[in-house]
Amino acid sequence: MSMKLPFFRKKRTTNFERITLDNPPDHVAIIMDGNGRWAKKRGLPRIAGHKEGMDVVKNIVSVAIKYNVKVLTLYAFSTENWKRPKAEVEFLMKLPKEFLHVYLPEMIENNVRIETIGEFDVLPDYTREAVQYAKEQTSQNDGLLLNFALNYGSRLEIIRGIKQMMSDVDASKITLDDLDEQLFSNYLYTNGLSDPDLLIRTSGEQRLSNFLLWQLAYTEFWFTDVLWPDFNEEIFRQALLDYQQRKRRYGGI
Ligand code: V07
């Protein structure tokens, strides 16, 4: 008879208090809009808004953990954002490294796993290398999945998926008969992730801006006029409570 050795696992904890909602969304996606407008209102350059927005990301990660959210997908940089003034693009591309320089230890401490969706390979070296390092350092963590949409565009994601799928048909790995929604979703960047339960967009705009077009098919949308740098625990909590309330109503039918 073989004796199984006891399997020891590192104890996984976070520093955050946890709040139990009856029905928290597993996956929350956020379009973090209004950073430029926030700066303008204060007579500051747009980049000051982006910087402030970066610190809000860290706060919102703590709140997501507190409310037992499992996946947080944040729209950090879209494929369209390259069209912005060169200096602004350069500043934005430095934020991942800066964020990680300041907050990676805390992310590790709190069992957060960092991932990205989007065209990763064409990012500037200093951005790609810093984010790649963070992904590797956190790959074994099984707490919150912090998923940054970085150089992300949904139509590109879909076209890319179709191309890859067609090349798998060519290579006889799959046949056209195999194609259904489930199979196709494996070809998206979000392969393996559950679809978002809740989409939040700040700053009063009510459009998707090429974000997760396929994945948001059944998602609840929540909009606020609050600008991203002013987004905080109280507003996030309101979004989570509203989401829960909507879900309860469905349950009642
Ligand atoms: C960016 C701050 C948040 C408001 C929206 C635009 C500006 C955090 C990151 C980031 C990305 C990857 C990563 C770690 C951090 C980031 C960009 C912009 C491009 F691994 N904030 N933030 N990346 N903003």
PDB file of C-alpha atoms and ligand atoms in Angstrom:
ATOM      1  CA  MET A   1       0.000   0.000   0.000  1.00  0.00           C
ATOM      2  CA  SER A   2       1.377   3.395  -0.960  1.00  0.00           C
ATOM      3  CA  MET A   3       1.421   6.133   1.623  1.00  0.00           C
ATOM      4  CA  LYS A   4       0.479   9.553   0.311  1.00  0.00           C
ATOM      5  CA  LEU A   5       2.783  12.244   1.588  1.00  0.00           C
ATOM      6  CA  PRO A   6       0.994  15.179   3.132  1.00  0.00           C
ATOM      7  CA  PHE A   7       0.726  18.021   0.680  1.00  0.00           C
ATOM      8  CA  PHE A   8       1.662  21.324   2.237  1.00  0.00           C
ATOM      9  CA  ARG A   9       0.379  24.486   0.705  1.00  0.00           C
ATOM     10  CA  LYS A  10       1.512  27.984   1.442  1.00  0.00           C
ATOM     11  CA  LYS A  11      -1.136  29.718   3.476  1.00  0.00           C
ATOM     12  CA  ARG A  12      -2.880  32.258   1.275  1.00  0.00           C
ATOM     13  CA  THR A  13      -4.155  35.343   2.971  1.00  0.00           C
ATOM     14  CA  THR A  14      -4.563  39.007   2.265  1.00  0.00           C
ATOM     15  CA  ASN A  15      -4.309  42.015   4.521  1.00  0.00           C
ATOM     16  CA  PHE A  16      -7.784  43.124   3.617  1.00  0.00           C
ATOM     17  CA  GLU A  17     -10.946  42.766   5.568  1.00  0.00           C
ATOM     18  CA  ARG A  18     -13.491  40.753   3.588  1.00  0.00           C
ATOM     19  CA  ILE A  19     -17.110  41.710   3.111  1.00  0.00           C
ATOM     20  CA  THR A  20     -19.665  39.148   2.106  1.00  0.00           C
ATOM     21  CA  LEU A  21     -22.200  40.174  -0.495  1.00  0.00           C
ATOM     22  CA  ASP A  22     -24.907  37.571  -1.216  1.00  0.00           C
ATOM     23  CA  ASN A  23     -24.242  37.768  -4.894  1.00  0.00           C
ATOM     24  CA  PRO A  24     -20.944  39.418  -5.785  1.00  0.00           C
ATOM     25  CA  PRO A  25     -19.965  39.532  -9.455  1.00  0.00           C
ATOM     26  CA  ASP A  26     -17.110  37.074 -10.105  1.00  0.00           C
ATOM     27  CA  HIS A  27     -15.726  39.163 -12.924  1.00  0.00           C
ATOM     28  CA  VAL A  28     -15.840  42.967 -13.078  1.00  0.00           C
ATOM     29  CA  ALA A  29     -14.604  44.875 -16.141  1.00  0.00           C
ATOM     30  CA  ILE A  30     -13.940  48.616 -15.948  1.00  0.00           C
ATOM     31  CA  ILE A  31     -13.474  51.341 -18.569  1.00  0.00           C
ATOM     32  CA  MET A  32     -11.446  53.853 -16.542  1.00  0.00           C
ATOM     33  CA  ASP A  33     -12.505  57.028 -18.326  1.00  0.00           C
ATOM     34  CA  GLY A  34     -12.228  60.727 -17.385  1.00  0.00           C
ATOM     35  CA  ASN A  35      -8.584  61.097 -16.373  1.00  0.00           C
ATOM     36  CA  GLY A  36      -7.903  63.872 -18.894  1.00  0.00           C
ATOM     37  CA  ARG A  37     -11.065  65.719 -17.939  1.00  0.00           C
ATOM     38  CA  TRP A  38     -10.205  65.429 -14.245  1.00  0.00           C
ATOM     39  CA  ALA A  39      -6.836  67.104 -14.921  1.00  0.00           C
ATOM     40  CA  LYS A  40      -8.322  69.794 -17.158  1.00  0.00           C
ATOM     41  CA  LYS A  41     -10.793  70.776 -14.439  1.00  0.00           C
ATOM     42  CA  ARG A  42      -7.795  71.458 -12.214  1.00  0.00           C
ATOM     43  CA  GLY A  43      -5.751  73.254 -14.834  1.00  0.00           C
ATOM     44  CA  LEU A  44      -3.279  70.352 -14.919  1.00  0.00           C
ATOM     45  CA  PRO A  45      -1.823  68.528 -17.956  1.00  0.00           C
ATOM     46  CA  ARG A  46      -3.696  65.353 -19.011  1.00  0.00           C
ATOM     47  CA  ILE A  47      -0.836  63.178 -17.814  1.00  0.00           C
ATOM     48  CA  ALA A  48      -1.463  64.343 -14.246  1.00  0.00           C
ATOM     49  CA  GLY A  49      -4.896  62.731 -14.546  1.00  0.00           C
ATOM     50  CA  HIS A  50      -3.402  59.468 -15.787  1.00  0.00           C
ATOM     51  CA  LYS A  51      -0.988  59.412 -12.869  1.00  0.00           C
ATOM     52  CA  GLU A  52      -3.779  60.022 -10.371  1.00  0.00           C
ATOM     53  CA  GLY A  53      -5.810  57.299 -12.133  1.00  0.00           C
ATOM     54  CA  MET A  54      -2.970  54.844 -11.623  1.00  0.00           C
ATOM     55  CA  ASP A  55      -3.145  55.209  -7.851  1.00  0.00           C
ATOM     56  CA  VAL A  56      -6.903  54.668  -8.001  1.00  0.00           C
ATOM     57  CA  VAL A  57      -6.228  51.321  -9.711  1.00  0.00           C
ATOM     58  CA  LYS A  58      -4.346  50.187  -6.637  1.00  0.00           C
ATOM     59  CA  ASN A  59      -7.164  51.266  -4.304  1.00  0.00           C
ATOM     60  CA  ILE A  60      -9.789  49.547  -6.408  1.00  0.00           C
ATOM     61  CA  VAL A  61      -7.781  46.313  -6.382  1.00  0.00           C
ATOM     62  CA  SER A  62      -7.998  46.334  -2.564  1.00  0.00           C
ATOM     63  CA  VAL A  63     -11.747  46.917  -2.701  1.00  0.00           C
ATOM     64  CA  ALA A  64     -12.223  44.121  -5.257  1.00  0.00           C
ATOM     65  CA  ILE A  65     -10.394  41.746  -2.910  1.00  0.00           C
ATOM     66  CA  LYS A  66     -12.466  42.914   0.031  1.00  0.00           C
ATOM     67  CA  TYR A  67     -15.705  42.133  -1.827  1.00  0.00           C
ATOM     68  CA  ASN A  68     -14.493  38.765  -3.113  1.00  0.00           C
ATOM     69  CA  VAL A  69     -14.365  39.705  -6.772  1.00  0.00           C
ATOM     70  CA  LYS A  70     -12.333  37.000  -8.551  1.00  0.00           C
ATOM     71  CA  VAL A  71     -11.383  38.743 -11.789  1.00  0.00           C
ATOM     72  CA  LEU A  72     -10.875  42.465 -12.408  1.00  0.00           C
ATOM     73  CA  THR A  73     -10.327  43.426 -16.057  1.00  0.00           C
ATOM     74  CA  LEU A  74      -9.171  47.041 -16.517  1.00  0.00           C
ATOM     75  CA  TYR A  75      -9.045  48.860 -19.858  1.00  0.00           C
ATOM     76  CA  ALA A  76      -5.638  50.537 -19.516  1.00  0.00           C
ATOM     77  CA  PHE A  77      -4.693  51.194 -23.152  1.00  0.00           C
ATOM     78  CA  SER A  78      -6.615  50.595 -26.357  1.00  0.00           C
ATOM     79  CA  THR A  79      -5.266  49.955 -29.838  1.00  0.00           C
ATOM     80  CA  GLU A  80      -6.808  53.340 -30.756  1.00  0.00           C
ATOM     81  CA  ASN A  81      -4.855  55.175 -28.014  1.00  0.00           C
ATOM     82  CA  TRP A  82      -1.707  55.177 -30.209  1.00  0.00           C
ATOM     83  CA  LYS A  83      -3.330  58.071 -32.116  1.00  0.00           C
ATOM     84  CA  ARG A  84      -2.946  60.390 -29.096  1.00  0.00           C
ATOM     85  CA  PRO A  85      -0.097  62.944 -28.945  1.00  0.00           C
ATOM     86  CA  LYS A  86       3.289  61.219 -28.834  1.00  0.00           C
ATOM     87  CA  ALA A  87       4.209  62.620 -25.416  1.00  0.00           C
ATOM     88  CA  GLU A  88       0.965  61.359 -23.881  1.00  0.00           C
ATOM     89  CA  VAL A  89       1.431  57.881 -25.389  1.00  0.00           C
ATOM     90  CA  GLU A  90       4.969  57.768 -24.042  1.00  0.00           C
ATOM     91  CA  PHE A  91       3.788  58.741 -20.590  1.00  0.00           C
ATOM     92  CA  LEU A  92       1.014  56.124 -20.638  1.00  0.00           C
ATOM     93  CA  MET A  93       3.468  53.432 -21.706  1.00  0.00           C
ATOM     94  CA  LYS A  94       5.597  54.205 -18.656  1.00  0.00           C
ATOM     95  CA  LEU A  95       2.728  53.724 -16.228  1.00  0.00           C
ATOM     96  CA  PRO A  96       2.762  49.909 -16.113  1.00  0.00           C
ATOM     97  CA  LYS A  97       6.410  49.922 -15.066  1.00  0.00           C
ATOM     98  CA  GLU A  98       5.824  52.692 -12.560  1.00  0.00           C
ATOM     99  CA  PHE A  99       2.760  50.976 -11.126  1.00  0.00           C
ATOM    100  CA  LEU A 100       4.669  47.734 -10.717  1.00  0.00           C
ATOM    101  CA  HIS A 101       7.709  49.448  -9.256  1.00  0.00           C
ATOM    102  CA  VAL A 102       5.518  50.894  -6.505  1.00  0.00           C
ATOM    103  CA  TYR A 103       2.846  48.232  -6.048  1.00  0.00           C
ATOM    104  CA  LEU A 104       4.133  44.821  -7.202  1.00  0.00           C
ATOM    105  CA  PRO A 105       5.321  43.813  -3.702  1.00  0.00           C
ATOM    106  CA  GLU A 106       1.884  44.636  -2.350  1.00  0.00           C
ATOM    107  CA  MET A 107       0.213  42.686  -5.152  1.00  0.00           C
ATOM    108  CA  ILE A 108       2.366  39.662  -4.343  1.00  0.00           C
ATOM    109  CA  GLU A 109       1.673  40.065  -0.640  1.00  0.00           C
ATOM    110  CA  ASN A 110      -2.047  39.993  -1.367  1.00  0.00           C
ATOM    111  CA  ASN A 111      -1.958  36.910  -3.592  1.00  0.00           C
ATOM    112  CA  VAL A 112      -2.921  38.865  -6.733  1.00  0.00           C
ATOM    113  CA  ARG A 113      -2.154  37.323 -10.133  1.00  0.00           C
ATOM    114  CA  ILE A 114      -1.353  39.809 -12.896  1.00  0.00           C
ATOM    115  CA  GLU A 115      -2.255  39.070 -16.511  1.00  0.00           C
ATOM    116  CA  THR A 116      -2.925  41.042 -19.683  1.00  0.00           C
ATOM    117  CA  ILE A 117      -5.111  40.819 -22.762  1.00  0.00           C
ATOM    118  CA  GLY A 118      -4.176  42.594 -26.000  1.00  0.00           C
ATOM    119  CA  GLU A 119      -1.289  42.749 -28.462  1.00  0.00           C
ATOM    120  CA  PHE A 120       1.526  42.302 -25.972  1.00  0.00           C
ATOM    121  CA  ASP A 121       4.503  41.654 -28.237  1.00  0.00           C
ATOM    122  CA  VAL A 122       4.501  45.090 -29.891  1.00  0.00           C
ATOM    123  CA  LEU A 123       4.633  47.089 -26.639  1.00  0.00           C
ATOM    124  CA  PRO A 124       7.840  49.092 -25.971  1.00  0.00           C
ATOM    125  CA  ASP A 125      10.550  46.921 -24.401  1.00  0.00           C
ATOM    126  CA  TYR A 126      10.482  48.679 -21.004  1.00  0.00           C
ATOM    127  CA  THR A 127       6.719  48.186 -20.746  1.00  0.00           C
ATOM    128  CA  ARG A 128       6.692  44.598 -21.964  1.00  0.00           C
ATOM    129  CA  GLU A 129       9.592  43.530 -19.786  1.00  0.00           C
ATOM    130  CA  ALA A 130       8.197  45.052 -16.587  1.00  0.00           C
ATOM    131  CA  VAL A 131       4.768  43.506 -17.143  1.00  0.00           C
ATOM    132  CA  GLN A 132       6.233  40.150 -18.175  1.00  0.00           C
ATOM    133  CA  TYR A 133       8.250  40.091 -14.955  1.00  0.00           C
ATOM    134  CA  ALA A 134       5.110  40.853 -12.918  1.00  0.00           C
ATOM    135  CA  LYS A 135       3.189  38.073 -14.678  1.00  0.00           C
ATOM    136  CA  GLU A 136       5.951  35.602 -13.868  1.00  0.00           C
ATOM    137  CA  GLN A 137       6.280  36.733 -10.257  1.00  0.00           C
ATOM    138  CA  THR A 138       2.542  36.334  -9.671  1.00  0.00           C
ATOM    139  CA  SER A 139       1.744  33.346 -11.900  1.00  0.00           C
ATOM    140  CA  GLN A 140       1.352  30.991  -8.926  1.00  0.00           C
ATOM    141  CA  ASN A 141      -0.974  33.278  -7.003  1.00  0.00           C
ATOM    142  CA  ASP A 142      -4.574  32.159  -6.757  1.00  0.00           C
ATOM    143  CA  GLY A 143      -6.271  35.257  -5.340  1.00  0.00           C
ATOM    144  CA  LEU A 144      -7.685  38.103  -7.416  1.00  0.00           C
ATOM    145  CA  LEU A 145      -6.829  37.944 -11.118  1.00  0.00           C
ATOM    146  CA  LEU A 146      -5.861  41.483 -12.105  1.00  0.00           C
ATOM    147  CA  ASN A 147      -6.228  41.498 -15.852  1.00  0.00           C
ATOM    148  CA  PHE A 148      -5.003  44.591 -17.717  1.00  0.00           C
ATOM    149  CA  ALA A 149      -6.315  45.237 -21.214  1.00  0.00           C
ATOM    150  CA  LEU A 150      -3.129  46.691 -22.651  1.00  0.00           C
ATOM    151  CA  ASN A 151      -2.958  47.554 -26.334  1.00  0.00           C
ATOM    152  CA  TYR A 152      -6.359  45.912 -26.570  1.00  0.00           C
ATOM    153  CA  GLY A 153      -9.017  46.230 -29.281  1.00  0.00           C
ATOM    154  CA  SER A 154     -11.980  43.905 -29.458  1.00  0.00           C
ATOM    155  CA  ARG A 155     -12.443  43.809 -33.241  1.00  0.00           C
ATOM    156  CA  LEU A 156      -8.752  43.050 -33.665  1.00  0.00           C
ATOM    157  CA  GLU A 157      -9.107  40.310 -31.026  1.00  0.00           C
ATOM    158  CA  ILE A 158     -11.956  38.749 -33.004  1.00  0.00           C
ATOM    159  CA  ILE A 159     -10.179  38.967 -36.381  1.00  0.00           C
ATOM    160  CA  ARG A 160      -7.038  37.511 -34.830  1.00  0.00           C
ATOM    161  CA  GLY A 161      -9.122  34.677 -33.367  1.00  0.00           C
ATOM    162  CA  ILE A 162     -10.734  33.943 -36.737  1.00  0.00           C
ATOM    163  CA  LYS A 163      -7.344  33.846 -38.440  1.00  0.00           C
ATOM    164  CA  GLN A 164      -5.938  31.447 -35.877  1.00  0.00           C
ATOM    165  CA  MET A 165      -9.029  29.298 -36.046  1.00  0.00           C
ATOM    166  CA  MET A 166      -8.830  29.153 -39.844  1.00  0.00           C
ATOM    167  CA  SER A 167      -5.205  28.152 -39.687  1.00  0.00           C
ATOM    168  CA  ASP A 168      -6.184  25.348 -37.297  1.00  0.00           C
ATOM    169  CA  VAL A 169      -8.808  24.238 -39.845  1.00  0.00           C
ATOM    170  CA  ASP A 170      -6.093  24.286 -42.543  1.00  0.00           C
ATOM    171  CA  ALA A 171      -3.875  22.181 -40.298  1.00  0.00           C
ATOM    172  CA  SER A 172      -6.818  19.780 -39.699  1.00  0.00           C
ATOM    173  CA  LYS A 173      -6.648  20.410 -35.935  1.00  0.00           C
ATOM    174  CA  ILE A 174     -10.352  21.268 -36.065  1.00  0.00           C
ATOM    175  CA  THR A 175     -13.091  21.082 -38.685  1.00  0.00           C
ATOM    176  CA  LEU A 176     -15.792  23.646 -39.490  1.00  0.00           C
ATOM    177  CA  ASP A 177     -18.329  21.329 -37.816  1.00  0.00           C
ATOM    178  CA  ASP A 178     -16.532  21.820 -34.500  1.00  0.00           C
ATOM    179  CA  LEU A 179     -17.192  25.567 -34.582  1.00  0.00           C
ATOM    180  CA  ASP A 180     -19.575  26.820 -31.941  1.00  0.00           C
ATOM    181  CA  GLU A 181     -19.557  29.720 -29.454  1.00  0.00           C
ATOM    182  CA  GLN A 182     -17.536  27.777 -26.917  1.00  0.00           C
ATOM    183  CA  LEU A 183     -14.867  26.751 -29.424  1.00  0.00           C
ATOM    184  CA  PHE A 184     -14.556  30.253 -30.858  1.00  0.00           C
ATOM    185  CA  SER A 185     -14.180  31.831 -27.438  1.00  0.00           C
ATOM    186  CA  ASN A 186     -11.046  29.706 -26.973  1.00  0.00           C
ATOM    187  CA  TYR A 187      -9.416  31.778 -29.708  1.00  0.00           C
ATOM    188  CA  LEU A 188      -9.904  35.089 -27.883  1.00  0.00           C
ATOM    189  CA  TYR A 189      -7.356  36.650 -25.504  1.00  0.00           C
ATOM    190  CA  THR A 190      -9.819  35.856 -22.722  1.00  0.00           C
ATOM    191  CA  ASN A 191      -9.581  32.108 -23.401  1.00  0.00           C
ATOM    192  CA  GLY A 192     -10.416  30.286 -20.172  1.00  0.00           C
ATOM    193  CA  LEU A 193     -11.849  33.332 -18.376  1.00  0.00           C
ATOM    194  CA  SER A 194     -15.508  33.593 -17.454  1.00  0.00           C
ATOM    195  CA  ASP A 195     -17.310  36.488 -19.169  1.00  0.00           C
ATOM    196  CA  PRO A 196     -17.627  39.704 -17.114  1.00  0.00           C
ATOM    197  CA  ASP A 197     -20.714  39.826 -14.907  1.00  0.00           C
ATOM    198  CA  LEU A 198     -20.521  43.586 -14.503  1.00  0.00           C
ATOM    199  CA  LEU A 199     -19.129  46.346 -16.722  1.00  0.00           C
ATOM    200  CA  ILE A 200     -18.447  49.732 -15.152  1.00  0.00           C
ATOM    201  CA  ARG A 201     -17.680  52.854 -17.184  1.00  0.00           C
ATOM    202  CA  THR A 202     -16.826  56.099 -15.447  1.00  0.00           C
ATOM    203  CA  SER A 203     -17.037  59.693 -16.621  1.00  0.00           C
ATOM    204  CA  GLY A 204     -20.557  59.733 -18.069  1.00  0.00           C
ATOM    205  CA  GLU A 205     -19.820  58.151 -21.448  1.00  0.00           C
ATOM    206  CA  GLN A 206     -22.106  55.277 -22.360  1.00  0.00           C
ATOM    207  CA  ARG A 207     -20.406  53.303 -25.098  1.00  0.00           C
ATOM    208  CA  LEU A 208     -18.145  50.271 -25.356  1.00  0.00           C
ATOM    209  CA  SER A 209     -15.241  51.818 -27.290  1.00  0.00           C
ATOM    210  CA  ASN A 210     -14.166  48.469 -28.749  1.00  0.00           C
ATOM    211  CA  PHE A 211     -13.912  46.753 -25.337  1.00  0.00           C
ATOM    212  CA  LEU A 212     -14.796  43.046 -24.978  1.00  0.00           C
ATOM    213  CA  LEU A 213     -17.528  43.055 -27.639  1.00  0.00           C
ATOM    214  CA  TRP A 214     -17.949  39.280 -27.650  1.00  0.00           C
ATOM    215  CA  GLN A 215     -17.528  38.784 -23.903  1.00  0.00           C
ATOM    216  CA  LEU A 216     -20.090  41.414 -22.802  1.00  0.00           C
ATOM    217  CA  ALA A 217     -23.061  39.742 -24.533  1.00  0.00           C
ATOM    218  CA  TYR A 218     -24.901  39.050 -21.238  1.00  0.00           C
ATOM    219  CA  THR A 219     -23.108  41.483 -18.921  1.00  0.00           C
ATOM    220  CA  GLU A 220     -24.855  44.028 -16.671  1.00  0.00           C
ATOM    221  CA  PHE A 221     -23.731  47.594 -17.480  1.00  0.00           C
ATOM    222  CA  TRP A 222     -23.260  50.270 -14.809  1.00  0.00           C
ATOM    223  CA  PHE A 223     -22.448  53.888 -15.642  1.00  0.00           C
ATOM    224  CA  THR A 224     -21.434  56.783 -13.426  1.00  0.00           C
ATOM    225  CA  ASP A 225     -20.597  60.446 -14.086  1.00  0.00           C
ATOM    226  CA  VAL A 226     -17.746  60.204 -11.578  1.00  0.00           C
ATOM    227  CA  LEU A 227     -14.352  60.651 -13.263  1.00  0.00           C
ATOM    228  CA  TRP A 228     -11.909  57.760 -12.828  1.00  0.00           C
ATOM    229  CA  PRO A 229      -9.481  59.649 -10.521  1.00  0.00           C
ATOM    230  CA  ASP A 230     -12.460  60.297  -8.195  1.00  0.00           C
ATOM    231  CA  PHE A 231     -13.653  56.680  -8.263  1.00  0.00           C
ATOM    232  CA  ASN A 232     -13.456  55.193  -4.783  1.00  0.00           C
ATOM    233  CA  GLU A 233     -14.635  52.426  -2.484  1.00  0.00           C
ATOM    234  CA  GLU A 234     -18.035  53.993  -1.880  1.00  0.00           C
ATOM    235  CA  ILE A 235     -18.864  54.241  -5.581  1.00  0.00           C
ATOM    236  CA  PHE A 236     -17.507  50.783  -6.345  1.00  0.00           C
ATOM    237  CA  ARG A 237     -19.575  49.398  -3.488  1.00  0.00           C
ATOM    238  CA  GLN A 238     -22.671  51.091  -4.945  1.00  0.00           C
ATOM    239  CA  ALA A 239     -22.005  49.412  -8.303  1.00  0.00           C
ATOM    240  CA  LEU A 240     -21.661  46.022  -6.596  1.00  0.00           C
ATOM    241  CA  LEU A 241     -24.872  46.535  -4.603  1.00  0.00           C
ATOM    242  CA  ASP A 242     -26.794  47.656  -7.717  1.00  0.00           C
ATOM    243  CA  TYR A 243     -25.509  44.607  -9.571  1.00  0.00           C
ATOM    244  CA  GLN A 244     -26.691  42.355  -6.765  1.00  0.00           C
ATOM    245  CA  GLN A 245     -30.096  44.036  -6.756  1.00  0.00           C
ATOM    246  CA  ARG A 246     -30.535  43.488 -10.500  1.00  0.00           C
ATOM    247  CA  LYS A 247     -29.623  39.835 -10.121  1.00  0.00           C
ATOM    248  CA  ARG A 248     -32.188  39.410  -7.354  1.00  0.00           C
ATOM    249  CA  ARG A 249     -34.916  40.779  -9.586  1.00  0.00           C
ATOM    250  CA  TYR A 250     -34.128  38.231 -12.286  1.00  0.00           C
ATOM    251  CA  GLY A 251     -34.266  35.519  -9.646  1.00  0.00           C
ATOM    252  CA  GLY A 252     -37.762  36.602  -8.696  1.00  0.00           C
ATOM    253  CA  ILE A 253     -39.330  35.924 -12.094  1.00  0.00           C
TER     254      ILE A 253
HETATM  255  C1  V07 B   1      -2.749  53.288 -16.852  1.00  0.00           C
HETATM  256  C2  V07 B   1      -3.965  54.590 -15.086  1.00  0.00           C
HETATM  257  C3  V07 B   1      -5.394  54.168 -14.901  1.00  0.00           C
HETATM  258  C4  V07 B   1      -6.354  55.037 -15.651  1.00  0.00           C
HETATM  259  C5  V07 B   1      -6.397  54.765 -17.127  1.00  0.00           C
HETATM  260  C6  V07 B   1      -5.246  55.228 -18.005  1.00  0.00           C
HETATM  261  C7  V07 B   1      -3.924  55.448 -17.343  1.00  0.00           C
HETATM  262  C8  V07 B   1      -2.129  50.881 -14.360  1.00  0.00           C
HETATM  263  C9  V07 B   1      -1.503  50.282 -15.438  1.00  0.00           C
HETATM  264  C10 V07 B   1      -0.849  48.988 -15.472  1.00  0.00           C
HETATM  265  C11 V07 B   1      -0.829  48.230 -16.630  1.00  0.00           C
HETATM  266  C12 V07 B   1      -0.222  46.968 -16.653  1.00  0.00           C
HETATM  267  C13 V07 B   1       0.343  46.487 -15.507  1.00  0.00           C
HETATM  268  C14 V07 B   1       0.351  47.211 -14.340  1.00  0.00           C
HETATM  269  C15 V07 B   1      -0.233  48.467 -14.335  1.00  0.00           C
HETATM  270  C16 V07 B   1      -1.673  51.179 -16.495  1.00  0.00           C
HETATM  271  C17 V07 B   1      -1.587  52.113 -18.594  1.00  0.00           C
HETATM  272  C18 V07 B   1      -2.316  53.210 -18.168  1.00  0.00           C
HETATM  273  C19 V07 B   1      -1.140  52.011 -20.012  1.00  0.00           C
HETATM  274  F1  V07 B   1       0.932  45.263 -15.510  1.00  0.00           F
HETATM  275  N1  V07 B   1      -2.646  52.035 -14.703  1.00  0.00           N
HETATM  276  N2  V07 B   1      -2.400  52.249 -16.016  1.00  0.00           N
HETATM  277  N3  V07 B   1      -1.276  51.098 -17.771  1.00  0.00           N
HETATM  278  N4  V07 B   1      -3.483  54.394 -16.428  1.00  0.00           N
END
